[in-house]
PDB file of C-alpha atoms in Angstrom:
ATOM      1  CA  MET A 940      43.199 -44.697   4.604  1.00 54.00           C
ATOM      2  CA  ASN A 941      42.297 -44.845   8.300  1.00 54.00           C
ATOM      3  CA  ASN A 942      43.248 -41.164   8.691  1.00 54.00           C
ATOM      4  CA  VAL A 943      40.928 -40.164   5.836  1.00 48.00           C
ATOM      5  CA  TYR A 944      38.092 -42.191   7.366  1.00 48.00           C
ATOM      6  CA  TYR A 945      38.753 -40.591  10.788  1.00 46.00           C
ATOM      7  CA  TYR A 946      38.694 -37.029   9.408  1.00 45.00           C
ATOM      8  CA  LEU A 947      35.552 -37.677   7.361  1.00 43.00           C
ATOM      9  CA  ARG A 948      33.773 -39.182  10.353  1.00 49.00           C
ATOM     10  CA  TYR A 949      34.950 -36.384  12.667  1.00 46.00           C
ATOM     11  CA  GLY A 950      33.877 -33.762  10.097  1.00 47.00           C
ATOM     12  CA  VAL A 951      30.411 -35.288   9.688  1.00 43.00           C
ATOM     13  CA  LEU A 952      29.927 -35.481  13.478  1.00 42.00           C
ATOM     14  CA  SER A 953      31.092 -31.882  13.925  1.00 44.00           C
ATOM     15  CA  LEU A 954      28.824 -30.666  11.134  1.00 41.00           C
ATOM     16  CA  THR A 955      25.868 -32.578  12.603  1.00 40.00           C
ATOM     17  CA  ALA A 956      26.491 -31.093  16.069  1.00 42.00           C
ATOM     18  CA  PHE A 957      26.771 -27.597  14.580  1.00 42.00           C
ATOM     19  CA  LEU A 958      23.524 -27.954  12.587  1.00 42.00           C
ATOM     20  CA  MET A 959      21.687 -29.270  15.638  1.00 45.00           C
ATOM     21  CA  SER A 960      22.789 -26.255  17.702  1.00 43.00           C
ATOM     22  CA  VAL A 961      21.751 -23.843  14.913  1.00 40.00           C
ATOM     23  CA  ASN A 962      18.358 -25.554  14.648  1.00 43.00           C
ATOM     24  CA  ALA A 963      17.870 -25.333  18.429  1.00 39.00           C
ATOM     25  CA  THR A 964      18.695 -21.603  18.373  1.00 35.00           C
ATOM     26  CA  GLN A 965      16.350 -20.987  15.433  1.00 39.00           C
ATOM     27  CA  ALA A 966      13.600 -22.992  17.117  1.00 36.00           C
ATOM     28  CA  LYS A 967      13.909 -20.904  20.301  1.00 37.00           C
ATOM     29  CA  SER A 968      13.821 -17.688  18.265  1.00 40.00           C
ATOM     30  CA  MET A 969      10.780 -18.918  16.326  1.00 38.00           C
ATOM     31  CA  ASN A 970       9.030 -19.961  19.555  1.00 42.00           C
ATOM     32  CA  ASP A 971       9.681 -16.524  21.075  1.00 46.00           C
ATOM     33  CA  GLU A 972       8.225 -14.781  18.017  1.00 47.00           C
ATOM     34  CA  MET A 973       5.251 -17.145  17.725  1.00 46.00           C
ATOM     35  CA  MET A 974       3.952 -15.850  21.063  1.00 62.00           C
ATOM     36  CA  TRP A 975       2.274 -12.990  19.228  1.00 66.00           C
ATOM     37  CA  PRO A 976       0.401 -12.842  15.930  1.00 72.00           C
ATOM     38  CA  TYR A 977       1.828 -11.540  12.678  1.00 83.00           C
ATOM     39  CA  ASP A 978      -1.569 -10.112  11.781  1.00 83.00           C
ATOM     40  CA  LEU A 979      -2.945  -7.784  14.450  1.00 82.00           C
ATOM     41  CA  SER A 980      -6.503  -8.345  13.248  1.00 81.00           C
ATOM     42  CA  SER A 981      -6.352 -11.913  14.590  1.00 72.00           C
ATOM     43  CA  GLN A 982      -5.221 -10.608  18.006  1.00 65.00           C
ATOM     44  CA  LEU A 983      -8.185  -8.255  18.105  1.00 68.00           C
ATOM     45  CA  ILE A 984     -10.515 -11.137  17.330  1.00 61.00           C
ATOM     46  CA  THR A 985      -9.082 -13.531  19.939  1.00 66.00           C
ATOM     47  CA  GLN A 986      -8.493 -11.010  22.744  1.00 73.00           C
ATOM     48  CA  ASP A 987     -11.192  -9.100  24.556  1.00 85.00           C
ATOM     49  CA  PHE A 988      -9.763  -5.598  24.212  1.00 91.00           C
ATOM     50  CA  VAL A 989     -11.765  -2.767  25.735  1.00 93.00           C
ATOM     51  CA  THR A 990     -11.377   0.807  24.510  1.00 94.00           C
ATOM     52  CA  VAL A 991     -10.082   3.037  27.314  1.00 96.00           C
ATOM     53  CA  GLY A 992     -10.167   6.202  25.223  1.00 97.00           C
ATOM     54  CA  GLU A 993      -9.520   7.763  21.826  1.00 97.00           C
ATOM     55  CA  ALA A 994      -8.405  11.154  20.572  1.00 97.00           C
ATOM     56  CA  THR A 995      -7.409  13.117  17.483  1.00 97.00           C
ATOM     57  CA  PHE A 996      -4.139  15.045  17.448  1.00 97.00           C
ATOM     58  CA  SER A 997      -4.310  18.282  15.455  1.00 95.00           C
ATOM     59  CA  VAL A 998      -1.943  21.141  14.740  1.00 91.00           C
ATOM     60  CA  LEU A 999      -3.823  24.366  14.027  1.00 90.00           C
ATOM     61  CA  PHE A1000      -6.480  23.263  11.508  1.00 89.00           C
ATOM     62  CA  TRP A1001      -4.779  20.046  10.372  1.00 94.00           C
ATOM     63  CA  ASP A1002      -5.620  16.667  11.845  1.00 96.00           C
ATOM     64  CA  ILE A1003      -2.407  14.620  12.056  1.00 97.00           C
ATOM     65  CA  TYR A1004      -3.590  11.308  13.500  1.00 98.00           C
ATOM     66  CA  LYS A1005      -6.297   9.534  15.457  1.00 98.00           C
ATOM     67  CA  SER A1006      -5.178   7.415  18.393  1.00 98.00           C
ATOM     68  CA  LYS A1007      -6.881   4.771  20.487  1.00 97.00           C
ATOM     69  CA  LEU A1008      -5.856   3.133  23.753  1.00 97.00           C
ATOM     70  CA  LEU A1009      -7.234  -0.357  24.444  1.00 95.00           C
ATOM     71  CA  THR A1010      -6.480  -2.850  27.216  1.00 94.00           C
ATOM     72  CA  THR A1011      -7.752  -6.309  28.094  1.00 92.00           C
ATOM     73  CA  SER A1012      -8.764  -5.056  31.547  1.00 91.00           C
ATOM     74  CA  GLY A1013     -10.386  -1.860  30.289  1.00 92.00           C
ATOM     75  CA  ASN A1014      -8.129   0.116  32.665  1.00 92.00           C
ATOM     76  CA  TYR A1015      -4.877   2.030  32.531  1.00 93.00           C
ATOM     77  CA  PRO A1016      -2.283   1.516  33.875  1.00 91.00           C
ATOM     78  CA  VAL A1017      -2.294  -2.237  33.349  1.00 88.00           C
ATOM     79  CA  GLU A1018      -0.777  -5.174  35.194  1.00 85.00           C
ATOM     80  CA  VAL A1019       1.932  -6.049  32.657  1.00 77.00           C
ATOM     81  CA  THR A1020       2.052  -9.764  33.519  1.00 78.00           C
ATOM     82  CA  GLN A1021      -1.736 -10.213  33.272  1.00 84.00           C
ATOM     83  CA  ASP A1022      -3.100  -7.642  30.828  1.00 90.00           C
ATOM     84  CA  ASN A1023      -2.357  -6.737  27.229  1.00 92.00           C
ATOM     85  CA  LEU A1024      -2.373  -3.179  25.951  1.00 95.00           C
ATOM     86  CA  LEU A1025      -2.861  -1.914  22.424  1.00 95.00           C
ATOM     87  CA  PHE A1026      -2.075   1.651  21.340  1.00 97.00           C
ATOM     88  CA  ASP A1027      -3.214   2.312  17.793  1.00 97.00           C
ATOM     89  CA  ILE A1028      -2.358   5.394  15.713  1.00 98.00           C
ATOM     90  CA  ASN A1029      -4.119   6.005  12.384  1.00 98.00           C
ATOM     91  CA  TYR A1030      -2.375   8.696  10.365  1.00 98.00           C
ATOM     92  CA  LEU A1031      -4.334  11.364   8.513  1.00 98.00           C
ATOM     93  CA  THR A1032      -1.278  12.761   6.731  1.00 97.00           C
ATOM     94  CA  ASP A1033       2.084  11.600   5.382  1.00 97.00           C
ATOM     95  CA  ILE A1034       5.072  11.593   7.722  1.00 97.00           C
ATOM     96  CA  ALA A1035       8.608  10.413   6.985  1.00 98.00           C
ATOM     97  CA  SER A1036      10.186   7.845   9.291  1.00 98.00           C
ATOM     98  CA  LYS A1037      12.980  10.271  10.252  1.00 97.00           C
ATOM     99  CA  ASP A1038      10.374  12.904  11.233  1.00 97.00           C
ATOM    100  CA  LEU A1039       8.533  10.321  13.306  1.00 97.00           C
ATOM    101  CA  ILE A1040      11.786   9.513  15.130  1.00 98.00           C
ATOM    102  CA  ASN A1041      12.656  13.203  15.615  1.00 97.00           C
ATOM    103  CA  ASN A1042       9.178  14.000  16.978  1.00 97.00           C
ATOM    104  CA  THR A1043       9.465  11.064  19.382  1.00 98.00           C
ATOM    105  CA  ILE A1044      12.849  12.309  20.616  1.00 98.00           C
ATOM    106  CA  GLU A1045      11.440  15.829  21.101  1.00 98.00           C
ATOM    107  CA  GLN A1046       8.611  14.450  23.213  1.00 98.00           C
ATOM    108  CA  TRP A1047      11.010  12.365  25.335  1.00 98.00           C
ATOM    109  CA  GLN A1048      13.115  15.473  25.858  1.00 98.00           C
ATOM    110  CA  HIS A1049       9.993  17.426  26.848  1.00 98.00           C
ATOM    111  CA  LEU A1050       9.270  14.732  29.463  1.00 98.00           C
ATOM    112  CA  GLY A1051      12.809  14.995  30.813  1.00 97.00           C
ATOM    113  CA  ILE A1052      13.682  11.400  29.945  1.00 97.00           C
ATOM    114  CA  ALA A1053      17.458  11.036  30.038  1.00 96.00           C
ATOM    115  CA  ALA A1054      19.128  10.708  26.634  1.00 96.00           C
ATOM    116  CA  GLU A1055      20.924   7.524  27.681  1.00 95.00           C
ATOM    117  CA  VAL A1056      17.525   5.916  28.304  1.00 94.00           C
ATOM    118  CA  TYR A1057      15.974   6.584  24.899  1.00 95.00           C
ATOM    119  CA  GLN A1058      19.106   6.561  22.719  1.00 96.00           C
ATOM    120  CA  ALA A1059      19.441   2.811  23.223  1.00 94.00           C
ATOM    121  CA  TYR A1060      16.122   2.349  21.389  1.00 97.00           C
ATOM    122  CA  LEU A1061      16.772   4.642  18.424  1.00 97.00           C
ATOM    123  CA  PRO A1062      18.606   2.115  16.206  1.00 97.00           C
ATOM    124  CA  GLN A1063      15.719  -0.350  16.637  1.00 96.00           C
ATOM    125  CA  LEU A1064      13.078   2.287  15.914  1.00 97.00           C
ATOM    126  CA  LYS A1065      14.944   3.448  12.801  1.00 97.00           C
ATOM    127  CA  THR A1066      14.887  -0.135  11.560  1.00 97.00           C
ATOM    128  CA  LEU A1067      11.234  -0.779  12.482  1.00 97.00           C
ATOM    129  CA  TRP A1068       9.338   2.378  11.586  1.00 97.00           C
ATOM    130  CA  PRO A1069       8.594   2.941   7.885  1.00 97.00           C
ATOM    131  CA  ASP A1070       7.619   6.135   6.116  1.00 98.00           C
ATOM    132  CA  ILE A1071       3.939   6.787   6.790  1.00 98.00           C
ATOM    133  CA  LYS A1072       1.351   7.629   4.148  1.00 98.00           C
ATOM    134  CA  GLU A1073      -2.109   9.017   4.789  1.00 98.00           C
ATOM    135  CA  GLY A1074      -4.349   6.139   5.893  1.00 98.00           C
ATOM    136  CA  ASP A1075      -1.518   4.022   7.364  1.00 98.00           C
ATOM    137  CA  SER A1076      -1.590   2.794  10.928  1.00 98.00           C
ATOM    138  CA  LEU A1077       1.181   2.130  13.432  1.00 98.00           C
ATOM    139  CA  SER A1078       0.218   0.026  16.430  1.00 97.00           C
ATOM    140  CA  LEU A1079       1.958  -1.017  19.618  1.00 97.00           C
ATOM    141  CA  LEU A1080       0.886  -4.201  21.386  1.00 94.00           C
ATOM    142  CA  ILE A1081       2.361  -4.687  24.851  1.00 94.00           C
ATOM    143  CA  HIS A1082       2.284  -8.380  25.681  1.00 90.00           C
ATOM    144  CA  GLN A1083       4.099  -9.786  28.740  1.00 88.00           C
ATOM    145  CA  GLY A1084       6.335  -6.709  28.824  1.00 90.00           C
ATOM    146  CA  ARG A1085       7.358  -6.931  25.174  1.00 93.00           C
ATOM    147  CA  SER A1086       6.577  -4.077  22.795  1.00 95.00           C
ATOM    148  CA  ILE A1087       5.402  -5.487  19.472  1.00 95.00           C
ATOM    149  CA  PHE A1088       4.979  -3.069  16.560  1.00 97.00           C
ATOM    150  CA  TYR A1089       2.564  -3.436  13.655  1.00 97.00           C
ATOM    151  CA  PHE A1090       2.332  -1.412  10.460  1.00 97.00           C
ATOM    152  CA  ASN A1091      -1.127  -1.570   8.859  1.00 97.00           C
ATOM    153  CA  LYS A1092      -1.930  -4.454  11.258  1.00 94.00           C
ATOM    154  CA  GLN A1093       1.077  -6.530  10.054  1.00 95.00           C
ATOM    155  CA  TYR A1094       3.972  -7.417  12.388  1.00 95.00           C
ATOM    156  CA  ILE A1095       7.149  -5.368  11.795  1.00 96.00           C
ATOM    157  CA  GLY A1096       9.211  -6.109  14.897  1.00 95.00           C
ATOM    158  CA  VAL A1097       9.577  -6.264  18.644  1.00 96.00           C
ATOM    159  CA  ILE A1098      11.505  -4.483  21.394  1.00 96.00           C
ATOM    160  CA  ASN A1099      11.975  -6.925  24.252  1.00 94.00           C
ATOM    161  CA  GLU A1100      13.050  -4.518  27.012  1.00 94.00           C
ATOM    162  CA  PRO A1101      10.031  -4.173  29.363  1.00 92.00           C
ATOM    163  CA  GLU A1102      10.725  -0.510  30.165  1.00 94.00           C
ATOM    164  CA  PHE A1103      10.444   0.598  26.521  1.00 97.00           C
ATOM    165  CA  GLY A1104       6.644   0.334  26.418  1.00 95.00           C
ATOM    166  CA  GLN A1105       6.207   2.688  29.366  1.00 94.00           C
ATOM    167  CA  VAL A1106       8.801   5.146  28.035  1.00 96.00           C
ATOM    168  CA  PHE A1107       7.026   5.196  24.669  1.00 98.00           C
ATOM    169  CA  LEU A1108       3.502   5.508  26.078  1.00 97.00           C
ATOM    170  CA  ALA A1109       4.644   8.317  28.399  1.00 97.00           C
ATOM    171  CA  ILE A1110       4.616  10.591  25.331  1.00 98.00           C
ATOM    172  CA  TRP A1111       0.804  10.515  25.462  1.00 98.00           C
ATOM    173  CA  LEU A1112      -0.069   9.201  28.920  1.00 97.00           C
ATOM    174  CA  SER A1113       2.381  10.865  31.319  1.00 97.00           C
ATOM    175  CA  LYS A1114       0.996  13.610  33.556  1.00 96.00           C
ATOM    176  CA  ASN A1115       3.747  15.777  32.062  1.00 97.00           C
ATOM    177  CA  THR A1116       2.784  15.158  28.421  1.00 97.00           C
ATOM    178  CA  SER A1117       2.868  18.133  26.062  1.00 97.00           C
ATOM    179  CA  GLN A1118      -0.744  17.302  25.104  1.00 96.00           C
ATOM    180  CA  PRO A1119      -2.808  17.082  28.331  1.00 96.00           C
ATOM    181  CA  LYS A1120      -6.194  17.309  26.540  1.00 95.00           C
ATOM    182  CA  LEU A1121      -5.243  14.397  24.293  1.00 96.00           C
ATOM    183  CA  ARG A1122      -4.107  12.447  27.377  1.00 97.00           C
ATOM    184  CA  ASN A1123      -7.453  13.030  29.112  1.00 97.00           C
ATOM    185  CA  LYS A1124      -9.359  11.733  26.087  1.00 97.00           C
ATOM    186  CA  LEU A1125      -7.120   8.652  25.772  1.00 98.00           C
ATOM    187  CA  LEU A1126      -7.589   7.825  29.448  1.00 97.00           C
ATOM    188  CA  GLY A1127     -11.339   8.252  29.076  1.00 90.00           C
ATOM    189  CA  SER A1128     -13.242   7.813  32.294  1.00 55.00           C
ATOM    190  CA  THR A1129     -10.782   5.389  33.918  1.00 49.00           C
ATOM    191  CA  ASN A1130      -9.412   6.139  37.325  1.00 46.00           C
ATOM    192  CA  GLU A1131      -5.666   6.370  36.971  1.00 48.00           C
ATOM    193  CA  LYS A1132      -3.859   4.618  39.770  1.00 44.00           C
TER     194      LYS A1132
END
């Protein structure tokens, strides 16, 4: 009888310790994710974002999307630890998720970004980015180095590696972008450092 009591007591203590560690891990994960809003509209209300520039991307006679670059300082580039950045794309046509990924890869290749740099992000992007319909928006909020994605202003996921945001934004904002006129409009009248 004492052995049964011992095993029951040991089992309950072990289970309690396990549940406490799981709860602590979940609490940390929830705290990390609660640092940013699930609804981007609330972030726009509570943060003083300033439009740096906006542009429309077109191919021949077809408008593909409108984009807008906003920062809390009103400048680009930003001080990652102090400023937030929002890059908003409003689509004017349908585009499949796989085409979005392929176009992103093509632009990274155009910029000469090494495959080993961007390939690490592809599984996350394939999970995050949905198929786009005309009128949808895809937004990137850079907050304390994290890249938080929103689809139609609703949170869809985060990439925590600080370098991702700059690699992604380079598609539009690098001096070597394939679309220099679009870059100039997005940067507006700011003096690039």
